[in-house]
CSV table of N, CA and C in Angstrom, one decimal:
chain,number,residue,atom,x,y,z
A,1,UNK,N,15.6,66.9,-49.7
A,1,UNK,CA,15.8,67.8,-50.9
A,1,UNK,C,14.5,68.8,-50.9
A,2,UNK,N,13.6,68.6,-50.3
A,2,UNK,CA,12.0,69.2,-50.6
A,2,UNK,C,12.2,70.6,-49.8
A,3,UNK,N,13.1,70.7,-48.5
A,3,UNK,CA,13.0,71.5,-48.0
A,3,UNK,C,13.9,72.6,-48.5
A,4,UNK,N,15.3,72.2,-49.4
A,4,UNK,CA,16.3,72.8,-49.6
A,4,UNK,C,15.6,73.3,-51.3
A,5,UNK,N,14.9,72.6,-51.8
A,5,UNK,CA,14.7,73.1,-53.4
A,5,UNK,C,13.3,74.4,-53.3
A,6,UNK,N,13.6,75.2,-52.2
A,6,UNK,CA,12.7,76.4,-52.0
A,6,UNK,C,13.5,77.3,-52.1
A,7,UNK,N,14.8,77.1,-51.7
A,7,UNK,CA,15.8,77.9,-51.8
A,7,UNK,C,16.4,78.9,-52.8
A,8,UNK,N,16.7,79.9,-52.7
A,8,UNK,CA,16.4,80.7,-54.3
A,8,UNK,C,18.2,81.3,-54.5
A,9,UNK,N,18.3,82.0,-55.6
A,9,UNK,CA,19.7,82.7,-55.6
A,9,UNK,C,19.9,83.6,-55.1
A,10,UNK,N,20.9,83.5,-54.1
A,10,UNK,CA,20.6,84.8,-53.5
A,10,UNK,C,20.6,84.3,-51.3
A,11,UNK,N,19.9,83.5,-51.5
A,11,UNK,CA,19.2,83.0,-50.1
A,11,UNK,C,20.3,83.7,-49.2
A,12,UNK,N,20.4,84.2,-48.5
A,12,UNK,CA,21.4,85.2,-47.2
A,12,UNK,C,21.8,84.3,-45.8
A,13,UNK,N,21.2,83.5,-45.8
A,13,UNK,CA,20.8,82.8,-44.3
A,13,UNK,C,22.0,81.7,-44.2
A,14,UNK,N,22.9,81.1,-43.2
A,14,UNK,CA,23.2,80.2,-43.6
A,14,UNK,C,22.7,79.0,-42.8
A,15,UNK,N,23.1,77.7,-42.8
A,15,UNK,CA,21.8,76.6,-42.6
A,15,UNK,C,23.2,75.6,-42.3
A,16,UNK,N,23.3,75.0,-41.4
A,16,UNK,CA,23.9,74.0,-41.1
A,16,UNK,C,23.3,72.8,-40.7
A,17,UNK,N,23.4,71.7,-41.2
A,17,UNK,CA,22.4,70.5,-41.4
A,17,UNK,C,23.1,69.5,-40.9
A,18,UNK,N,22.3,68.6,-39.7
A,18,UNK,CA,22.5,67.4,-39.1
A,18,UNK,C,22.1,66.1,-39.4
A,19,UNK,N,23.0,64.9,-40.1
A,19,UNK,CA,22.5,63.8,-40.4
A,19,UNK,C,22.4,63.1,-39.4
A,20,UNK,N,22.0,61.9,-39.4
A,20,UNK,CA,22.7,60.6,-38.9
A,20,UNK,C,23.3,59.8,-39.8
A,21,UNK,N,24.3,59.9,-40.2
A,21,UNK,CA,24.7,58.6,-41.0
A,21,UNK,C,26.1,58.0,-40.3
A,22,UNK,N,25.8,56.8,-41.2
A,22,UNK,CA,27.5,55.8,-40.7
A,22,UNK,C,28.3,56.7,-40.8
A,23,UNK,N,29.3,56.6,-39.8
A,23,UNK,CA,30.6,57.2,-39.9
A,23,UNK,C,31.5,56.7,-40.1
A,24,UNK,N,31.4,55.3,-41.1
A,24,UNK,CA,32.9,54.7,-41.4
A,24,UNK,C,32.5,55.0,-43.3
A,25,UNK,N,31.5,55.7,-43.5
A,25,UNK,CA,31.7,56.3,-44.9
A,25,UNK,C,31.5,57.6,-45.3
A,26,UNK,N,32.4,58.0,-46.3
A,26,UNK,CA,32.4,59.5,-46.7
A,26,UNK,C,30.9,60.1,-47.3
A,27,UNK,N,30.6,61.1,-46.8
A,27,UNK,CA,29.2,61.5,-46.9
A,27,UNK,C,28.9,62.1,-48.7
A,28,UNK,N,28.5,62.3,-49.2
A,28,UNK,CA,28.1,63.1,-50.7
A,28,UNK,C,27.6,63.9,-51.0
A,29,UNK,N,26.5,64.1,-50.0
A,29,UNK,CA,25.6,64.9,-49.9
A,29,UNK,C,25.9,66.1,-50.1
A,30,UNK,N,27.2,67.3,-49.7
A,30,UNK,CA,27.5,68.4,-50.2
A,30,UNK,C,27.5,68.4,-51.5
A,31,UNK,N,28.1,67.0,-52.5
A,31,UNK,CA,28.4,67.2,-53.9
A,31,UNK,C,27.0,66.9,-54.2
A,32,UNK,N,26.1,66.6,-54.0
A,32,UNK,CA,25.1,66.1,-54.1
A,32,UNK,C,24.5,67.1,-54.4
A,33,UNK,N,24.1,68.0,-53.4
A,33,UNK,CA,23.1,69.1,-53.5
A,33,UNK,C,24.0,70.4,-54.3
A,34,UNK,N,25.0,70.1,-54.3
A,34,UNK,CA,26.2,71.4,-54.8
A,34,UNK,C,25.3,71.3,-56.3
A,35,UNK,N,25.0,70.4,-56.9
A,35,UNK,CA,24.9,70.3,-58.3
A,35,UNK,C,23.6,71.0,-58.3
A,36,UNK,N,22.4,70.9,-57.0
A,36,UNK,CA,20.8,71.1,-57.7
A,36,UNK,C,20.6,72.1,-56.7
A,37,UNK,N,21.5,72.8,-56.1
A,37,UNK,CA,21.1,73.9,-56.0
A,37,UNK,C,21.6,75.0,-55.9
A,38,UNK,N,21.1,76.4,-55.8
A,38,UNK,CA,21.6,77.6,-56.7
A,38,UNK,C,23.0,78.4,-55.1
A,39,UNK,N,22.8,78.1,-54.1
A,39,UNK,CA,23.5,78.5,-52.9
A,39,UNK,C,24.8,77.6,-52.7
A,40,UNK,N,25.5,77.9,-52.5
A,40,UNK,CA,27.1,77.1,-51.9
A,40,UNK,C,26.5,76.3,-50.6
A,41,UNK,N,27.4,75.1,-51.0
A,41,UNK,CA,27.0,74.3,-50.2
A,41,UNK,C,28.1,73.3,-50.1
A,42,UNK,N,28.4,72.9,-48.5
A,42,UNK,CA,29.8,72.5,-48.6
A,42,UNK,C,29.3,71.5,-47.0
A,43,UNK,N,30.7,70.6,-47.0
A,43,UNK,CA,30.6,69.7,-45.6
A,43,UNK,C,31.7,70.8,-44.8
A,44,UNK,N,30.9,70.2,-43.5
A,44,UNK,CA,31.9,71.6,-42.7
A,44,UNK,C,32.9,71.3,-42.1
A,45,UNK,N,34.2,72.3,-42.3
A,45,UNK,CA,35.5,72.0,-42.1
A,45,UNK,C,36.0,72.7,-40.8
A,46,UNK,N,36.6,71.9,-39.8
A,46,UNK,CA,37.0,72.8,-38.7
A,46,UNK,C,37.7,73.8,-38.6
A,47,UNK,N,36.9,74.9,-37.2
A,47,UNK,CA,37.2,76.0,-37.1
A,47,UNK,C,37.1,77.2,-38.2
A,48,UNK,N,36.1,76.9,-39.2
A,48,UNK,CA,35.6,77.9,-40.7
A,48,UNK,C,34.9,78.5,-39.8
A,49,UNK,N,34.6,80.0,-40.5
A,49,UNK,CA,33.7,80.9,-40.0
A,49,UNK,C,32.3,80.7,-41.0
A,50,UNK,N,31.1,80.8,-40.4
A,50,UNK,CA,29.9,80.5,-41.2
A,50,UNK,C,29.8,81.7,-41.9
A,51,UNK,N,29.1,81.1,-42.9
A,51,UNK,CA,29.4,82.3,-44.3
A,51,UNK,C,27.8,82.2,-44.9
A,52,UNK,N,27.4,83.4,-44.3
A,52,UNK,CA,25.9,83.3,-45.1
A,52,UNK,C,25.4,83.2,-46.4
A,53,UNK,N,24.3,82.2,-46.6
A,53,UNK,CA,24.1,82.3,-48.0
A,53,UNK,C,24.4,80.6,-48.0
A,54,UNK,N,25.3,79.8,-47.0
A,54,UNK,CA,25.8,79.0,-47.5
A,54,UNK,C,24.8,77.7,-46.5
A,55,UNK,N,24.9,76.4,-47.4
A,55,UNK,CA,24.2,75.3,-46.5
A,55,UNK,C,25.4,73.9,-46.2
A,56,UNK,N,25.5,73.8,-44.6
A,56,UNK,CA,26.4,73.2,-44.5
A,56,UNK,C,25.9,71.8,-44.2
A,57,UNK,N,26.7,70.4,-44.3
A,57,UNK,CA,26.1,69.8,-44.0
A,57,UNK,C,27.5,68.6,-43.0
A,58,UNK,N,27.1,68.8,-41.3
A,58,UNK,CA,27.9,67.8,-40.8
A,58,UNK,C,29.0,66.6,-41.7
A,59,UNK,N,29.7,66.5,-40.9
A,59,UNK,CA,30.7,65.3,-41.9
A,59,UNK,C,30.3,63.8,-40.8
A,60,UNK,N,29.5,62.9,-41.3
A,60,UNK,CA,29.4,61.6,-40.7
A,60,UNK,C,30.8,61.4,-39.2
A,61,UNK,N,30.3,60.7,-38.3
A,61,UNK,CA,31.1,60.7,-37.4
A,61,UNK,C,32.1,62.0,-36.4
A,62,UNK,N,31.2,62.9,-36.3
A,62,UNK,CA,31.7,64.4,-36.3
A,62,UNK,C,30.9,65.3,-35.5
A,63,UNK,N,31.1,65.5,-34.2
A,63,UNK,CA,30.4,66.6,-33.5
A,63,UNK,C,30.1,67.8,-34.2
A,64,UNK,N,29.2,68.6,-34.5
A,64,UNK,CA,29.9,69.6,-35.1
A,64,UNK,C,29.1,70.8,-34.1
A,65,UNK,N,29.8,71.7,-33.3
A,65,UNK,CA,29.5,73.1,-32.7
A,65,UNK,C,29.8,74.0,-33.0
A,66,UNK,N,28.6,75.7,-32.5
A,66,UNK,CA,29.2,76.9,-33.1
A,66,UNK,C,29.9,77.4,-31.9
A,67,UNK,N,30.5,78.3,-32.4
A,67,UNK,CA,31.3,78.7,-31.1
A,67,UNK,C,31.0,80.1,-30.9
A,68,UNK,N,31.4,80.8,-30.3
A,68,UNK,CA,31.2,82.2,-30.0
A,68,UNK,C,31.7,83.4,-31.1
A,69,UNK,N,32.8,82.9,-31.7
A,69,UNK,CA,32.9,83.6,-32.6
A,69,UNK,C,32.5,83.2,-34.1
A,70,UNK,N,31.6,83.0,-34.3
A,70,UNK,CA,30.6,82.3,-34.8
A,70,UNK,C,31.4,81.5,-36.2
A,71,UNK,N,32.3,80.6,-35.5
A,71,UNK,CA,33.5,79.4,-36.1
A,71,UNK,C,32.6,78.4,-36.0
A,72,UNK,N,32.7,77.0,-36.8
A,72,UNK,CA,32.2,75.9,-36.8
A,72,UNK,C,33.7,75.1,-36.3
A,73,UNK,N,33.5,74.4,-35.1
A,73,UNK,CA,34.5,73.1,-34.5
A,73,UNK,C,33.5,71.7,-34.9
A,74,UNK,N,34.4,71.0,-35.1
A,74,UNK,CA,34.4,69.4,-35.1
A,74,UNK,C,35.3,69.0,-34.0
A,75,UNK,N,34.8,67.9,-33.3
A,75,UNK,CA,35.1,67.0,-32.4
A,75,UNK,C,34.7,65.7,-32.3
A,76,UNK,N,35.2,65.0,-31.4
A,76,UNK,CA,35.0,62.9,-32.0
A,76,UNK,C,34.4,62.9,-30.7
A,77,UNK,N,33.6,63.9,-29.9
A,77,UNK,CA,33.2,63.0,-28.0
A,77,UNK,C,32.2,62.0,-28.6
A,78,UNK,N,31.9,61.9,-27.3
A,78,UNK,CA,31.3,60.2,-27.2
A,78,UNK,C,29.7,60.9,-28.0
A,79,UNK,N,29.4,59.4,-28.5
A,79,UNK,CA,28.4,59.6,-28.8
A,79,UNK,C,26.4,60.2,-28.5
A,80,UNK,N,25.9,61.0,-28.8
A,80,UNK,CA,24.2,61.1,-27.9
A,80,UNK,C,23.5,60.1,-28.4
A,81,UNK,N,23.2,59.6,-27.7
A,81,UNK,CA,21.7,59.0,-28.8
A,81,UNK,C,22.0,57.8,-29.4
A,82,UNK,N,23.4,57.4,-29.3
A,82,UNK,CA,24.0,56.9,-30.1
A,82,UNK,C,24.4,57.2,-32.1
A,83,UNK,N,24.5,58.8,-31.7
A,83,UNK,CA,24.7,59.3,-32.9
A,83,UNK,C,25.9,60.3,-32.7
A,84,UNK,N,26.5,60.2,-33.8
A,84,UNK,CA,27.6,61.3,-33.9
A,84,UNK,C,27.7,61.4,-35.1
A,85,UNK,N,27.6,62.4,-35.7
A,85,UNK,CA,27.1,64.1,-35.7
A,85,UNK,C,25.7,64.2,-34.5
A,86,UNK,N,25.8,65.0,-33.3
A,86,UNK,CA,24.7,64.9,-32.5
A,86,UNK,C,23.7,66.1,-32.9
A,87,UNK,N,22.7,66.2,-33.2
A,87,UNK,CA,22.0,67.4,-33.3
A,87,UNK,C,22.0,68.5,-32.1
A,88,UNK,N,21.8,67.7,-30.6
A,88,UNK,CA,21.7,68.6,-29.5
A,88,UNK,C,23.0,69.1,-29.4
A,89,UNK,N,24.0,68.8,-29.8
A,89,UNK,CA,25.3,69.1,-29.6
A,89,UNK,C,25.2,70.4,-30.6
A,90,UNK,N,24.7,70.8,-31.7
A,90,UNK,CA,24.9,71.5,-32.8
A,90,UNK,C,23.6,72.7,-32.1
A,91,UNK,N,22.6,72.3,-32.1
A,91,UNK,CA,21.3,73.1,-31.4
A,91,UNK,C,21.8,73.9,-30.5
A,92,UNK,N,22.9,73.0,-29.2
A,92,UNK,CA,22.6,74.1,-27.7
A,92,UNK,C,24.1,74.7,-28.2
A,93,UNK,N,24.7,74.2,-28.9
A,93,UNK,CA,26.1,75.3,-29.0
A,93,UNK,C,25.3,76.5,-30.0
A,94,UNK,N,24.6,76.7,-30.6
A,94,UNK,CA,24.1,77.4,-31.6
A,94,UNK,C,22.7,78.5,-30.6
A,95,UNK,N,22.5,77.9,-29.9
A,95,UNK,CA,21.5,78.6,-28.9
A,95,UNK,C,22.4,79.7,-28.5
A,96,UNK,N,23.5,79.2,-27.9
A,96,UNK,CA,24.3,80.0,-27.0
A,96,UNK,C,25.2,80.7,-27.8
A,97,UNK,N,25.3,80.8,-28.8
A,97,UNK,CA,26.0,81.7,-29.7
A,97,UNK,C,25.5,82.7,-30.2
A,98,UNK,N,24.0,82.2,-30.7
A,98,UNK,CA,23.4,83.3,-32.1
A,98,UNK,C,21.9,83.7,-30.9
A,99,UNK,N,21.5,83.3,-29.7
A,99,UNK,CA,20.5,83.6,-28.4
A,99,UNK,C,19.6,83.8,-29.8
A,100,UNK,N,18.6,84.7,-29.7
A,100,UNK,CA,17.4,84.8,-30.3
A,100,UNK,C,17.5,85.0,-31.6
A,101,UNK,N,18.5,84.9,-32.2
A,101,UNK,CA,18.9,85.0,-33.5
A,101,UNK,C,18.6,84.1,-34.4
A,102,UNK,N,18.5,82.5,-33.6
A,102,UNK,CA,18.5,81.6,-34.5
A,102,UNK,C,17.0,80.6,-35.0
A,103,UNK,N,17.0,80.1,-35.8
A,103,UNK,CA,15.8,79.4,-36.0
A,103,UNK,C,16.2,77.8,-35.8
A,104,UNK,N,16.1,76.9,-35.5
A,104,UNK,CA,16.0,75.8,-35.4
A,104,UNK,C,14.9,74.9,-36.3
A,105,UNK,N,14.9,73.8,-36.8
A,105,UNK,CA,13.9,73.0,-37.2
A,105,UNK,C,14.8,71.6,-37.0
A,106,UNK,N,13.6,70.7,-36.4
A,106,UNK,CA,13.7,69.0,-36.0
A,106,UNK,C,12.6,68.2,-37.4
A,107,UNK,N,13.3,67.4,-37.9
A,107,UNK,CA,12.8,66.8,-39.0
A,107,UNK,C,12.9,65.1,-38.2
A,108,UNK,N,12.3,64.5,-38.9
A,108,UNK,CA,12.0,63.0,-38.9
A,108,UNK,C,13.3,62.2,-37.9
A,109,UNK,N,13.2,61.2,-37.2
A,109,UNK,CA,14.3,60.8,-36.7
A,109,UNK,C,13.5,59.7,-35.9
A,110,UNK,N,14.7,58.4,-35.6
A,110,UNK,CA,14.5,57.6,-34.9
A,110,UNK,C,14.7,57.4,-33.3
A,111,UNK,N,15.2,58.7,-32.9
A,111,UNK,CA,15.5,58.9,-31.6
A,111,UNK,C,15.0,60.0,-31.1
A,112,UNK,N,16.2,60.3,-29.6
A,112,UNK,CA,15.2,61.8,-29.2
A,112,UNK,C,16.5,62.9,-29.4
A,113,UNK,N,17.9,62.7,-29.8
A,113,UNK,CA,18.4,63.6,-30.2
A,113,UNK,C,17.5,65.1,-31.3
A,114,UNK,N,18.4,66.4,-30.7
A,114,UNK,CA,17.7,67.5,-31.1
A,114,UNK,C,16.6,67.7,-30.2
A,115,UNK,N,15.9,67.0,-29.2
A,115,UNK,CA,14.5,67.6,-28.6
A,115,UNK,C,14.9,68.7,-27.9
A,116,UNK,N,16.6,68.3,-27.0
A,116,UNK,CA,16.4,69.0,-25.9
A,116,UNK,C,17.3,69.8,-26.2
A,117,UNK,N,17.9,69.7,-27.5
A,117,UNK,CA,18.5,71.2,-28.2
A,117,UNK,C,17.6,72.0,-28.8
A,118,UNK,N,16.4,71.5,-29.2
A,118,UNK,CA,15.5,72.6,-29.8
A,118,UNK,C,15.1,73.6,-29.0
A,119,UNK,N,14.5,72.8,-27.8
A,119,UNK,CA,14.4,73.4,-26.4
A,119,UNK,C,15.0,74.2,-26.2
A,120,UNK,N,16.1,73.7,-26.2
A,120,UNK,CA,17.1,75.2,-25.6
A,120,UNK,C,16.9,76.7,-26.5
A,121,UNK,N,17.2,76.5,-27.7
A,121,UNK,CA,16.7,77.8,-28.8
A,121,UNK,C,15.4,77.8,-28.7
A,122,UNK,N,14.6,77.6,-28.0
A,122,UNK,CA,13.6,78.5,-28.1
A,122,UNK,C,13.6,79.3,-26.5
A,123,UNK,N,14.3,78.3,-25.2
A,123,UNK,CA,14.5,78.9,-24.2
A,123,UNK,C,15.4,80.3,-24.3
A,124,UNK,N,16.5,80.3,-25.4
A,124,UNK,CA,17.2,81.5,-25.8
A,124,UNK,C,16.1,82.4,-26.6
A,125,UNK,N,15.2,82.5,-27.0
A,125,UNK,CA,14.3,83.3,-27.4
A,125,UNK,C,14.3,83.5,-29.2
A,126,UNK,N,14.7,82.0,-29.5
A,126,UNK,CA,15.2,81.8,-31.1
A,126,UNK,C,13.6,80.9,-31.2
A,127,UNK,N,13.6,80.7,-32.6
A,127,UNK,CA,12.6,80.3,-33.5
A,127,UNK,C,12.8,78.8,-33.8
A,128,UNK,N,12.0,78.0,-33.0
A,128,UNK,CA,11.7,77.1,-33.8
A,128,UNK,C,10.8,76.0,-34.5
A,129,UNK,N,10.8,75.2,-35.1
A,129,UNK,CA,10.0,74.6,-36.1
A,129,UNK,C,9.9,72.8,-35.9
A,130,UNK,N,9.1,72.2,-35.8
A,130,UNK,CA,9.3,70.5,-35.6
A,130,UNK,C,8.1,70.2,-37.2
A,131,UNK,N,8.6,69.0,-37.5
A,131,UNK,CA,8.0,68.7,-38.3
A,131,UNK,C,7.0,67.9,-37.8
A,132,UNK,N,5.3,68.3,-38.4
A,132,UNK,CA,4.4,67.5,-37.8
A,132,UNK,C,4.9,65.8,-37.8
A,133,UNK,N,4.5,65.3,-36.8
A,133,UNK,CA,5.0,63.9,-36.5
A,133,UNK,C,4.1,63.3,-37.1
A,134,UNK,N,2.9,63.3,-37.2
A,134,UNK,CA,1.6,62.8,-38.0
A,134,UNK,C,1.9,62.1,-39.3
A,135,UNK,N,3.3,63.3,-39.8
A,135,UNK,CA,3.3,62.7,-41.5
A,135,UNK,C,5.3,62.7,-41.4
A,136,UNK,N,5.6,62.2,-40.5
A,136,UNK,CA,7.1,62.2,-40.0
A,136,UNK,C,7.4,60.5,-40.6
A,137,UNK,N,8.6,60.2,-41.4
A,137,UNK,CA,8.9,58.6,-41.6
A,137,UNK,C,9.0,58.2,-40.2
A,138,UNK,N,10.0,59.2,-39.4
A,138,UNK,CA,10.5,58.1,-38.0
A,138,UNK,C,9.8,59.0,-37.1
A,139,UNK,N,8.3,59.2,-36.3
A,139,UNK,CA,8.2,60.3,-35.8
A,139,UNK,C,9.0,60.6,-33.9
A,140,UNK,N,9.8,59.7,-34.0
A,140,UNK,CA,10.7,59.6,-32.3
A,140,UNK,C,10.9,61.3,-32.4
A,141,UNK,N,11.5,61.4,-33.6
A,141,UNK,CA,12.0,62.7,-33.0
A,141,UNK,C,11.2,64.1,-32.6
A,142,UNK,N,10.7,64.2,-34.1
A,142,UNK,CA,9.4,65.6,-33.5
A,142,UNK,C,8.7,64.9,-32.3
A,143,UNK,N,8.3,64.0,-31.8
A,143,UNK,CA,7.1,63.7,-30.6
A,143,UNK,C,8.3,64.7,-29.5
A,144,UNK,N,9.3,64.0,-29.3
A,144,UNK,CA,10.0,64.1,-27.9
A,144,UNK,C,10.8,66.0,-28.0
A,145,UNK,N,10.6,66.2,-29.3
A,145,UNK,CA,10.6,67.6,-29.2
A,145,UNK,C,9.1,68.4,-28.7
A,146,UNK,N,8.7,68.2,-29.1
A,146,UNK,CA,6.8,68.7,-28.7
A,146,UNK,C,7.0,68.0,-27.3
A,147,UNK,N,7.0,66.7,-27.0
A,147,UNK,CA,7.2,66.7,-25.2
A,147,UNK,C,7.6,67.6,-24.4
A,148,UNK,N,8.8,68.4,-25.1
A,148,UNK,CA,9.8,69.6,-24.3
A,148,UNK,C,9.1,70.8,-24.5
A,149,UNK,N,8.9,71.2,-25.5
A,149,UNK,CA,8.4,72.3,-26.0
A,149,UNK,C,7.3,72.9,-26.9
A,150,UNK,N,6.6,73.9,-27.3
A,150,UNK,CA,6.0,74.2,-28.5
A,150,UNK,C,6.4,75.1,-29.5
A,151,UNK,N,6.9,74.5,-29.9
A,151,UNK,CA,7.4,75.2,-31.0
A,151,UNK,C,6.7,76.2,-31.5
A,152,UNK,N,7.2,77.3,-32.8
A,152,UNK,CA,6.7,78.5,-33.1
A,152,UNK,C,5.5,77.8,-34.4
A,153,UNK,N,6.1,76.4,-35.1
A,153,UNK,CA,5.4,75.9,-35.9
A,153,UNK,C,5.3,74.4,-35.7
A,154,UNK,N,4.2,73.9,-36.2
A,154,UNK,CA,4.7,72.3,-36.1
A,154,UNK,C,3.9,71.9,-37.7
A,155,UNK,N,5.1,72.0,-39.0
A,155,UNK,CA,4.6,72.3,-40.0
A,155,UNK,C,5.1,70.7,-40.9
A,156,UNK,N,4.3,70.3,-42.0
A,156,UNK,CA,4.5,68.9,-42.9
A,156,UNK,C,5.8,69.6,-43.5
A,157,UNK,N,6.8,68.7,-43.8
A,157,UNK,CA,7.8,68.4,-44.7
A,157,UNK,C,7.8,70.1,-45.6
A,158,UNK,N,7.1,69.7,-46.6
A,158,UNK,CA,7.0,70.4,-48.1
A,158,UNK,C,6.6,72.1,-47.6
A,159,UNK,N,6.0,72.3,-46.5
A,159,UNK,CA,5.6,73.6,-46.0
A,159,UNK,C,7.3,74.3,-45.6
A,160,UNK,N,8.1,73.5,-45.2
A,160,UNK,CA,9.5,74.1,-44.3
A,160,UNK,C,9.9,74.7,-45.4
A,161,UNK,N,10.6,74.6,-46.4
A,161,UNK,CA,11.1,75.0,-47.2
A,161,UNK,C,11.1,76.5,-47.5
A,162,UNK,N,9.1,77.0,-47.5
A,162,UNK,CA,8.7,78.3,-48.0
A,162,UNK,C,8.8,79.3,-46.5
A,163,UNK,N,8.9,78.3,-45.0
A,163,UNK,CA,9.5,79.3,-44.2
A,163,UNK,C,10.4,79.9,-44.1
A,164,UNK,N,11.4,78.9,-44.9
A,164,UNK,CA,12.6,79.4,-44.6
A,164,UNK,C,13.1,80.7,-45.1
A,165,UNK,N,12.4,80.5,-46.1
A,165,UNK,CA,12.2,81.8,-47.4
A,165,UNK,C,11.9,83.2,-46.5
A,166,UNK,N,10.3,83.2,-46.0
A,166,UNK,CA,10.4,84.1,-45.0
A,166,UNK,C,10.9,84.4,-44.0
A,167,UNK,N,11.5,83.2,-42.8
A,167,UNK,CA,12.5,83.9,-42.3
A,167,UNK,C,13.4,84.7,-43.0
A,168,UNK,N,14.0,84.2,-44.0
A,168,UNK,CA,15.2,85.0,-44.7
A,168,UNK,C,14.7,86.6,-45.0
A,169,UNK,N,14.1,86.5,-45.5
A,169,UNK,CA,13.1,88.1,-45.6
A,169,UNK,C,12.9,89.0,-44.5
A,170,UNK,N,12.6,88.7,-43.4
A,170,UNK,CA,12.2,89.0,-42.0
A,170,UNK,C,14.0,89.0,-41.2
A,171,UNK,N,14.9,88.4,-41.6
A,171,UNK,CA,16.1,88.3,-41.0
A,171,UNK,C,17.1,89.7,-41.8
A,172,UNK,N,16.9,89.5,-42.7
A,172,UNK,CA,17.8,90.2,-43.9
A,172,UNK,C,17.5,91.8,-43.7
């Protein structure tokens, strides 16, 4: 929530968000944040076109990629990492769609999913962000991202939020 409650009325960008959670339960999280914050915010339904302004958030058990015509698909393949919703799956389809357009950020995690999708958007000439591992709950994930790459930032928690802000300003 620390990153999302910077978010203002208005925000233009839209933001598609990768959990890990079980996938033998319905997620809340869209109703969740629908209530505390001021932008649309929804779990993403296949084949929707992304709609700026809006924050989406994977549905548990659910590949989710962008496609070229910049549609969100869901699919059930095998698991990364042993996670499905995969982040790299969401990263390099999003590399290859939006190339230098897009920003990336890797937040806390117990694995190395997302490293070698971050990688790729920044190999596409996109922006991205790892959360310092230093002050990360599970730091697996930012380390094995910074193994691959350097990011444009490697910023704590509570700092992401106000970039996103200026990306938006700088995109818009």
């Amino acid at each position: 929530m620390k990153i999302f409650s910077a978010l203002t009325p208005g925000f233009a960008l839209p933001i598609i968000t990768v959990l890990h959670l079980l996938d033998e339960r319905r997620s809340h999280l869209a109703e969740i944040f629908q209530r505390r914050l001021p932008i649309t915010v929804k779990e993403v339904d296949d084949k929707e076109i992304i709609v700026p302004g809006t924050l989406y958030f994977a549905a548990p058990g659910y590949h989710v990629s962008v496609e070229e015509d910049f549609s969100l698909s869901l699919s059930r393949e095998e698991r990364i990492y042993h996670s499905r919703p995969s982040i790299d799956i969401l990263f390099e389809s999003a590399a290859d769609a939006y190339g230098p357009r897009l920003a990336g950020v890797l937040l806390t995690g117990a694995n190395q999913d997302g490293a070698r999708g971050l990688a790729m958007i920044k190999h596409h000439g996109g922006f991205t962000v790892v959360q310092d591992p230093r002050l990360a709950h599970a730091p697996t994930m930012p380390e094995a991202a910074l193994a691959l790459h350097m990011p444009n930032h490697i910023l704590p928690l509570h700092d992401i939020g106000q970039l996103l802000i200026e990306l938006e300003r700088t995109a818009c």
